PDB file of C-alpha atoms in Angstrom:
ATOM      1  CA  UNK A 198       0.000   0.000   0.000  1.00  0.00           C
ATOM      2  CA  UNK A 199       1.043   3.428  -0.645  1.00  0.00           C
ATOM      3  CA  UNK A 200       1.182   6.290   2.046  1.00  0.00           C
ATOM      4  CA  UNK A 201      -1.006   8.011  -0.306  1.00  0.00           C
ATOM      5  CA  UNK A 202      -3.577   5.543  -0.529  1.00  0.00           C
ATOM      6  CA  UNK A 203      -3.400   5.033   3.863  1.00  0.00           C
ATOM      7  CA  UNK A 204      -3.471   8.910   3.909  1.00  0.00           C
ATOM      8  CA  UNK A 205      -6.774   8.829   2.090  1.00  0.00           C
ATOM      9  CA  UNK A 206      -7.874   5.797   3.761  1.00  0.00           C
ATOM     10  CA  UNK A 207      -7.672   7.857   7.073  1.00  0.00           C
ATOM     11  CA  UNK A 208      -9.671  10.605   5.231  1.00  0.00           C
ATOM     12  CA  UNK A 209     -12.497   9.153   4.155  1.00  0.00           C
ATOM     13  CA  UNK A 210     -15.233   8.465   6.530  1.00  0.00           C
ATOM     14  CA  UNK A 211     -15.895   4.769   7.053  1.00  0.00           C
ATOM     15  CA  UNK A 212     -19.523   4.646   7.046  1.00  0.00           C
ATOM     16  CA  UNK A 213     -20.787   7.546   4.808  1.00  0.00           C
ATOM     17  CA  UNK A 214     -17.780   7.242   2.530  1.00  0.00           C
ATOM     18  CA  UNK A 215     -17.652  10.700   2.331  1.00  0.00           C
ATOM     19  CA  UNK A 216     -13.958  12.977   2.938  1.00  0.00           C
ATOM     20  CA  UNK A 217     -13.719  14.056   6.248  1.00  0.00           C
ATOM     21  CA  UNK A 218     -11.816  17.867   5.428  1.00  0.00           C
ATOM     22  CA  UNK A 219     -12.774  19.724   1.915  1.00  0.00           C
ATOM     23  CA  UNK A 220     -11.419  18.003  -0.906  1.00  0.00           C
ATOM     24  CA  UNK A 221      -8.993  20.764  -1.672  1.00  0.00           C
ATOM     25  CA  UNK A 222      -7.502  19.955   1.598  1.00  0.00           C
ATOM     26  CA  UNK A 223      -7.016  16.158   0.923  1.00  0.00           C
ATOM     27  CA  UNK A 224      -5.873  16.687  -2.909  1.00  0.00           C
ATOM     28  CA  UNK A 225      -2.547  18.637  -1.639  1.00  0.00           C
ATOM     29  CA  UNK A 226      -1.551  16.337   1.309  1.00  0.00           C
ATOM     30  CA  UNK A 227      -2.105  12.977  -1.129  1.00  0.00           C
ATOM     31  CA  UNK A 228       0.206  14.821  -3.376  1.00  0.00           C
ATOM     32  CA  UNK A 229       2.658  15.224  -0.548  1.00  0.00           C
ATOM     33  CA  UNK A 230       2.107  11.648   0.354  1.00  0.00           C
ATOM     34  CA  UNK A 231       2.725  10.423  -2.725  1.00  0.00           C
ATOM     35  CA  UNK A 232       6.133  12.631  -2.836  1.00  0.00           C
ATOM     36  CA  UNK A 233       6.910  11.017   0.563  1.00  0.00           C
ATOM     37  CA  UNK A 234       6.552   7.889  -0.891  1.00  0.00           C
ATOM     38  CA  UNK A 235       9.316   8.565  -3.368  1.00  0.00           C
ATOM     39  CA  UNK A 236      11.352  10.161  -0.626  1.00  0.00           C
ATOM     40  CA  UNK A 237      11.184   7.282   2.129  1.00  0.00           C
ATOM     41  CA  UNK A 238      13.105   4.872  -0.369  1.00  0.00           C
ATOM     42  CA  UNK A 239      15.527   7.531  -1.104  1.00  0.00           C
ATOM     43  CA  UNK A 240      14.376   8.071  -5.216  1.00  0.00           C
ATOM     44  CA  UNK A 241      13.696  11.877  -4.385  1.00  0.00           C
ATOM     45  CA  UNK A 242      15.503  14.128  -2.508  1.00  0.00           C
ATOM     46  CA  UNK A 243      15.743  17.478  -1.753  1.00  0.00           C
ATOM     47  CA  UNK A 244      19.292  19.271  -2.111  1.00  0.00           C
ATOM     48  CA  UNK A 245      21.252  22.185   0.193  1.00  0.00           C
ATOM     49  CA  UNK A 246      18.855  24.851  -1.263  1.00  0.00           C
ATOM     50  CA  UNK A 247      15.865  22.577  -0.736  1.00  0.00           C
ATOM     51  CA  UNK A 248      15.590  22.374  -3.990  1.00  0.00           C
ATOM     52  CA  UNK A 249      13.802  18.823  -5.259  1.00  0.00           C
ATOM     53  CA  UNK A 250      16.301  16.003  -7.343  1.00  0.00           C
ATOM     54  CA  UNK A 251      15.943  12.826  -8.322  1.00  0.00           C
ATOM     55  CA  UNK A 252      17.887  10.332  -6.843  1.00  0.00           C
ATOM     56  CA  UNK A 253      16.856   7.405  -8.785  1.00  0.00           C
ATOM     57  CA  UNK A 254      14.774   7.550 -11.884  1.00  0.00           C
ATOM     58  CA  UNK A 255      14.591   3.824 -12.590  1.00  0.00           C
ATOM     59  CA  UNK A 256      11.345   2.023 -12.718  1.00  0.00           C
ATOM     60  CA  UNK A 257       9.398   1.558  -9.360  1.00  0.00           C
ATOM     61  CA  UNK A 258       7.084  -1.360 -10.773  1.00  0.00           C
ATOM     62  CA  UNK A 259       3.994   1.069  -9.568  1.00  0.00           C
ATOM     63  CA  UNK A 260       2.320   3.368 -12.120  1.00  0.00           C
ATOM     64  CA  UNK A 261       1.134   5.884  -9.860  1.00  0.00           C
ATOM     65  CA  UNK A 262       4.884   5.843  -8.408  1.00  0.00           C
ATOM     66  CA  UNK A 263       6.157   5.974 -12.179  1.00  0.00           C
ATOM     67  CA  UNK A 264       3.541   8.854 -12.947  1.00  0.00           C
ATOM     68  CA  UNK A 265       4.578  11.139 -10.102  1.00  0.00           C
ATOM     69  CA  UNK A 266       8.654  10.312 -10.645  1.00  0.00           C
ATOM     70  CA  UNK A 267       8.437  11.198 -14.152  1.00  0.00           C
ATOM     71  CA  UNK A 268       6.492  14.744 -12.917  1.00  0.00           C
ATOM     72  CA  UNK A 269       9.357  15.316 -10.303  1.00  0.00           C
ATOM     73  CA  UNK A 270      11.566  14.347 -12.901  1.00  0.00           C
ATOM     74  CA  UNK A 271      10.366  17.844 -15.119  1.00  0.00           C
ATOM     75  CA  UNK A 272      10.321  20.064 -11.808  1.00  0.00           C
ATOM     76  CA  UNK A 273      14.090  18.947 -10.858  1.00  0.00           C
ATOM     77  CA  UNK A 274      15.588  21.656  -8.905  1.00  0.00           C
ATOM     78  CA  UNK A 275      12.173  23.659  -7.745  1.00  0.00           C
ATOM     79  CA  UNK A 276      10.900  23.342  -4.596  1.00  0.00           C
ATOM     80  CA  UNK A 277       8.352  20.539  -3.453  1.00  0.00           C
ATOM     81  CA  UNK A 278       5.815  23.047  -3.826  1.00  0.00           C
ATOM     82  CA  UNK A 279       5.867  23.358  -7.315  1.00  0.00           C
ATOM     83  CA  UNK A 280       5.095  19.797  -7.978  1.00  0.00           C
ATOM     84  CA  UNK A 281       2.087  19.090  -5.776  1.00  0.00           C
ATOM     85  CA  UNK A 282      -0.090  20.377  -8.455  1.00  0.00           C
ATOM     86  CA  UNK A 283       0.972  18.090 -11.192  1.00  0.00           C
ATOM     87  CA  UNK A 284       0.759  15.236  -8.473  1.00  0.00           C
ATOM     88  CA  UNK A 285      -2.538  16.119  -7.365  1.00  0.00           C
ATOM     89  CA  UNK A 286      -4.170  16.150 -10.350  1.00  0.00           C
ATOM     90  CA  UNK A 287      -7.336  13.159 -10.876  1.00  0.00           C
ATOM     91  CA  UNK A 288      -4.968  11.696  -8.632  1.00  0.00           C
ATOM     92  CA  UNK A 289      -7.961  11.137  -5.481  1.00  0.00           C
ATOM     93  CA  UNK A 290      -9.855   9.342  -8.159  1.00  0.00           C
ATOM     94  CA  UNK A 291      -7.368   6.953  -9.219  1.00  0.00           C
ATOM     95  CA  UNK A 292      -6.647   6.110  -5.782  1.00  0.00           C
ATOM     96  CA  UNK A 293     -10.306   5.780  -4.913  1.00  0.00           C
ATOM     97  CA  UNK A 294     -10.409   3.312  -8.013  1.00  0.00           C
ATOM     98  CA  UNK A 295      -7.110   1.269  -6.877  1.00  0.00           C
ATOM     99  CA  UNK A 296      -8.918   0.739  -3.222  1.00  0.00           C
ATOM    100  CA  UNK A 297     -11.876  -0.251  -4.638  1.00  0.00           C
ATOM    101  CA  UNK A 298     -10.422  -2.527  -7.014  1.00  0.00           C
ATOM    102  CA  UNK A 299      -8.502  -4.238  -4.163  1.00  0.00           C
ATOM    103  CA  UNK A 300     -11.767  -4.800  -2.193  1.00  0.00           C
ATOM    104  CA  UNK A 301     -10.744  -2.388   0.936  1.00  0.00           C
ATOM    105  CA  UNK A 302     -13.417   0.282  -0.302  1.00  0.00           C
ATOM    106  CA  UNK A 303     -17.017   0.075  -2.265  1.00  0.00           C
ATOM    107  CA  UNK A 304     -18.146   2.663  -4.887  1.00  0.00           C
ATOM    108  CA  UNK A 305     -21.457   4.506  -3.861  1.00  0.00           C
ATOM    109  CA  UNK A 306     -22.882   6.981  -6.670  1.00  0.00           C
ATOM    110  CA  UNK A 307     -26.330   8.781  -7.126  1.00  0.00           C
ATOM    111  CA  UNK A 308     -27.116  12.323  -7.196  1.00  0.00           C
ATOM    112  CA  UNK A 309     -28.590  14.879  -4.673  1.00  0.00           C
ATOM    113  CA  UNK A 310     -32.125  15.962  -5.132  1.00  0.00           C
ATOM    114  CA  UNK A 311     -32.028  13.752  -8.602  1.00  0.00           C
ATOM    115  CA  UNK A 312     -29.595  16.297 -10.253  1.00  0.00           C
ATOM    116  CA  UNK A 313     -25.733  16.820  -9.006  1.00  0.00           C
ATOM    117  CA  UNK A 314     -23.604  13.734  -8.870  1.00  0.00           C
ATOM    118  CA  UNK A 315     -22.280  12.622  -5.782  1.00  0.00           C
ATOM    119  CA  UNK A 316     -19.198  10.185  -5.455  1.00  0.00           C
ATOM    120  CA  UNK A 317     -18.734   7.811  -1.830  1.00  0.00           C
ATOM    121  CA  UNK A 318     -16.564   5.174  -0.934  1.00  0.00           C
ATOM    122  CA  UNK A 319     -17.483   3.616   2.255  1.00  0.00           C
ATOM    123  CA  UNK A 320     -15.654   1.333   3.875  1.00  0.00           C
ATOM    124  CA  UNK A 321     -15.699  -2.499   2.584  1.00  0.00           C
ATOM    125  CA  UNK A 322     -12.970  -3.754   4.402  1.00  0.00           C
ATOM    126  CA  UNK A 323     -11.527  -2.701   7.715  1.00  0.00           C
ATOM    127  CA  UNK A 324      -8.298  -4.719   9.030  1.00  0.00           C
ATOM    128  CA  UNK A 325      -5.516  -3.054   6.963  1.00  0.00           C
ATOM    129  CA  UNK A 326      -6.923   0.862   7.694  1.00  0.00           C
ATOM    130  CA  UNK A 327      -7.410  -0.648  11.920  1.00  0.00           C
ATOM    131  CA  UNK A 328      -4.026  -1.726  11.781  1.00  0.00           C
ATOM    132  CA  UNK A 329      -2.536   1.710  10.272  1.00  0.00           C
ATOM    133  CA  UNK A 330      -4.633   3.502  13.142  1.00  0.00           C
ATOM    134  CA  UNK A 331      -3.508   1.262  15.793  1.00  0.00           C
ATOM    135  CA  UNK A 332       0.355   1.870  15.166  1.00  0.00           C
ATOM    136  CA  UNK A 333      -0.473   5.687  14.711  1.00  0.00           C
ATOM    137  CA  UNK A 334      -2.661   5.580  17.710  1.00  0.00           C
ATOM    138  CA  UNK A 335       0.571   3.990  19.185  1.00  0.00           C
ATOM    139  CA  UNK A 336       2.740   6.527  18.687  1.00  0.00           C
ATOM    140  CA  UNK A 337       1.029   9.787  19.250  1.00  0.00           C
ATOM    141  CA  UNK A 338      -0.955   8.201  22.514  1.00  0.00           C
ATOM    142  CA  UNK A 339       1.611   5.623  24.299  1.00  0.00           C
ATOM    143  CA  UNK A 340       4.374   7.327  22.616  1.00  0.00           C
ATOM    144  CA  UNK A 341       5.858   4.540  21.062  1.00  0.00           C
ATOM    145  CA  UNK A 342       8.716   5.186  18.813  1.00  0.00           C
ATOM    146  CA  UNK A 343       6.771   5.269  14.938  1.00  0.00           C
ATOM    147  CA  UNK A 344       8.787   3.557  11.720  1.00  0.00           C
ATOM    148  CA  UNK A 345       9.658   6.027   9.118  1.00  0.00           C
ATOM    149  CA  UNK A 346       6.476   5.454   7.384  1.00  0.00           C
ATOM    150  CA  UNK A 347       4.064   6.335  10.285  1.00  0.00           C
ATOM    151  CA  UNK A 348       5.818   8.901  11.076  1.00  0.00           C
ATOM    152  CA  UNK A 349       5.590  10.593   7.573  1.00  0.00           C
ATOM    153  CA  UNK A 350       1.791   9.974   7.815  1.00  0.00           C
ATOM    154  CA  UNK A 351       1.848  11.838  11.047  1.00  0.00           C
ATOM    155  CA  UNK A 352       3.129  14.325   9.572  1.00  0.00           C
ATOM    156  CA  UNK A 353       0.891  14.566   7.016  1.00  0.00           C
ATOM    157  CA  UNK A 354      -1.891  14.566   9.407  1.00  0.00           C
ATOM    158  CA  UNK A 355      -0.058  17.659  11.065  1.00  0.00           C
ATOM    159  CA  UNK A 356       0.386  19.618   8.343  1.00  0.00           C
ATOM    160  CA  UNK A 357      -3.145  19.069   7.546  1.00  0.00           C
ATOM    161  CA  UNK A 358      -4.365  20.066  10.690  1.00  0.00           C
ATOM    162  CA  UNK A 359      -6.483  16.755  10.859  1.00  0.00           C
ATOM    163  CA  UNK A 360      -4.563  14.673  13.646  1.00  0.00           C
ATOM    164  CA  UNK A 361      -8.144  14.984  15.903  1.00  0.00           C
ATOM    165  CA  UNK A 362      -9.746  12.844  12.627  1.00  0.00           C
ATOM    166  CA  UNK A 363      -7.752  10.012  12.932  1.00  0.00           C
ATOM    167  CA  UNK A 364      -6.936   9.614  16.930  1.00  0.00           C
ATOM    168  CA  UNK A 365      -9.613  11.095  18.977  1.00  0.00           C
ATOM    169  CA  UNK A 366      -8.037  12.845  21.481  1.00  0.00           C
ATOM    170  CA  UNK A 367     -10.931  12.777  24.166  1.00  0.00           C
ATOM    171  CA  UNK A 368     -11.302   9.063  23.390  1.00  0.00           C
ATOM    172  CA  UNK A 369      -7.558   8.594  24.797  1.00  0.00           C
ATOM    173  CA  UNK A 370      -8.116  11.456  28.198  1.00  0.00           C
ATOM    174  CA  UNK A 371      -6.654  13.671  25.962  1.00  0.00           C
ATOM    175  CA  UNK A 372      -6.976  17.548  25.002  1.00  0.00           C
ATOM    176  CA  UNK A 373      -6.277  18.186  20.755  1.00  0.00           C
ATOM    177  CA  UNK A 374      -3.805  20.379  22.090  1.00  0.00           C
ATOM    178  CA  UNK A 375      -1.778  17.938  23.690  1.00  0.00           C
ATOM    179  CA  UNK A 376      -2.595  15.252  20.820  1.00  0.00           C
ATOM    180  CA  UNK A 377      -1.473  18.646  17.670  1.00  0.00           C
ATOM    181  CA  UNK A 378       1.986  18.752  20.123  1.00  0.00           C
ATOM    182  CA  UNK A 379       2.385  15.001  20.076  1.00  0.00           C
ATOM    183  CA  UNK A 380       2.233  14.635  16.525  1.00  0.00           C
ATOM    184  CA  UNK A 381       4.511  17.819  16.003  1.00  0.00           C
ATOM    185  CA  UNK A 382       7.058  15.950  18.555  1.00  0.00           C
ATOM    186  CA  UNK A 383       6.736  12.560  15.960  1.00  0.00           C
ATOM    187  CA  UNK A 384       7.080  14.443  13.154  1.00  0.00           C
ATOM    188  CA  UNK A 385      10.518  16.281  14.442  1.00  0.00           C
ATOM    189  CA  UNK A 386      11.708  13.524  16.033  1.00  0.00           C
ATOM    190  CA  UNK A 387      14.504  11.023  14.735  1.00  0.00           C
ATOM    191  CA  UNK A 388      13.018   7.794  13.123  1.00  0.00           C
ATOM    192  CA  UNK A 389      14.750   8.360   9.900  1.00  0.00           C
ATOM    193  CA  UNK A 390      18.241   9.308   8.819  1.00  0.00           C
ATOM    194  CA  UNK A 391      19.100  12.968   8.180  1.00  0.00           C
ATOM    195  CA  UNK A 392      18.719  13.113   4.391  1.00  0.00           C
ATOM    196  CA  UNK A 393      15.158  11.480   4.488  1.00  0.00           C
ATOM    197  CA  UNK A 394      14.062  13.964   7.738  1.00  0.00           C
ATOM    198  CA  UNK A 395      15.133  16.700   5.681  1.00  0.00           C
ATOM    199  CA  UNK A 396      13.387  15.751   2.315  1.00  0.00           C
ATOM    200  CA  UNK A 397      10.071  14.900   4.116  1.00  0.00           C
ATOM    201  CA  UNK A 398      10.194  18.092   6.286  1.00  0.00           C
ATOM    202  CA  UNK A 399      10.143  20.268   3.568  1.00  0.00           C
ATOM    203  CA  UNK A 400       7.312  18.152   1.761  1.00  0.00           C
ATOM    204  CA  UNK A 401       5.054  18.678   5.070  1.00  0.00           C
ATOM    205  CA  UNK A 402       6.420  22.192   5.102  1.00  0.00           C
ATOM    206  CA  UNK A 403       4.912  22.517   1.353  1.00  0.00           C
ATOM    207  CA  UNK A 404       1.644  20.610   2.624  1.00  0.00           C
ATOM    208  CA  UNK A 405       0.973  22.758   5.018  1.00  0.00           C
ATOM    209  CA  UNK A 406       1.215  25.773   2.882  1.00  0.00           C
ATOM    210  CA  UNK A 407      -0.871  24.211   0.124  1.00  0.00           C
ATOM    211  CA  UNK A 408      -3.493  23.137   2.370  1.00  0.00           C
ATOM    212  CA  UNK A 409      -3.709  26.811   4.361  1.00  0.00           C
ATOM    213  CA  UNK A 410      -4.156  27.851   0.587  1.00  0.00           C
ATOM    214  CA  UNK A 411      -6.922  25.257  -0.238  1.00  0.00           C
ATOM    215  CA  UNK A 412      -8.547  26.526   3.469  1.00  0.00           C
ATOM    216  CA  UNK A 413      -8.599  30.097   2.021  1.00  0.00           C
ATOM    217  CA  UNK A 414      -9.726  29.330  -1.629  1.00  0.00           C
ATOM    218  CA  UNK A 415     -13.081  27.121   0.105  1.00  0.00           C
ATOM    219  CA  UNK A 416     -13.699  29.912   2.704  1.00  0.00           C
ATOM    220  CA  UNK A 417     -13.697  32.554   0.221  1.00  0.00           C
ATOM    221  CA  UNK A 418     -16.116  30.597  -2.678  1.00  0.00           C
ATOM    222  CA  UNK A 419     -18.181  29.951   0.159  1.00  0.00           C
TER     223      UNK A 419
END
């Protein structure tokens, strides 16, 4: 599984099948997942200037991996920022189709009031998403050191402000407050070497920024 498709996974209500922040929101943090999950293995980087390279262009054997290496292949030497657009793009759909394919979500469709489409994917099967919430439950309740991989999808959940949506805070004693500084503490801590902390912190840092974007954009239409 990729982080990406865990990320949304985590997103996406279980039992309406509907996302649980505004879809703006969710498009840029997938992106940044999906960037993370060329960074983890070491196939993107970013350089002194935090500037993004490419590490290792060969093959990954995924074509969503493939797809988004060949985009951060063309952006070489911008930031991450510049290349969660092109990563974004249709890219919630085709991971909505590769969960659904693999039997973890179902595809819901109709429209409201007979007229304007509407899109769900509740849940179809539970034990892989349980077992990504226990370990991340883990780690920001018991404090139990995270691998690399949680602890990117912490981040992720940090920079999208959305922590509270995946670990209830009150259902652990807790206040969000103390559950936001928890997951900032994961996400700065050392479960990765230097090189990889580096290239995912400025991913999350570009998250962030795309997301507080996205915020504005939905406030304002609305």
């Amino acid at each position: 599984m990729l982080l990406a498709e865990d990320l949304l996974l985590l997103l996406t209500d279980d039992r309406t099948g509907g996302l649980l922040v505004t879809a703006g929101e969710v498009d840029a943090a997938l992106a940044g997942a999906l960037l993370m999950d060329l960074a983890l293995p070491g196939r993107v980087d970013v350089d002194e200037r935090k500037r993004l390279v490419v590490r290792d262009g060969s093959p990954t054997g995924d074509e969503l991996l493939d797809r988004a290496l060949g985009a951060v292949s063309q952006k070489q030497g911008k930031k991450p920022s510049a290349v969660l657009g092109p990563l974004g793009k249709n890219l919630r759909e085709r991971l909505y189709a590769r969960l659904t394919g693999c039997g973890i979500l179902r595809a819901q469709h109709d429209k409201v009031l007979g007229i304007f489409p509407r899109h769900r994917w509740p849940t179809a099967s539970a034990d892989h998403e349980s077992a990504v919430r226990r370990a991340l439950t883990a780690a920001l309740v018991t404090g139990t050191t995270p691998d690399p991989r949680d602890a990117a999808l912490v981040a992720l959940l940090h920079a999208l402000r959305a922590t509270d949506k995946v670990v209830d805070p009150k259902e652990h004693g807790l206040r969000r407050r103390d559950l936001d500084r928890r997951a900032k503490q994961v996400a700065e801590g050392s479960w990765a070497s230097e090189a990889v902390r580096q290239a995912v912190d400025e991913m999350a840092a570009a998250v962030m920024v795309a997301v507080s974007a996205a915020t504005v954009a939905t406030t304002a239409s609305g």
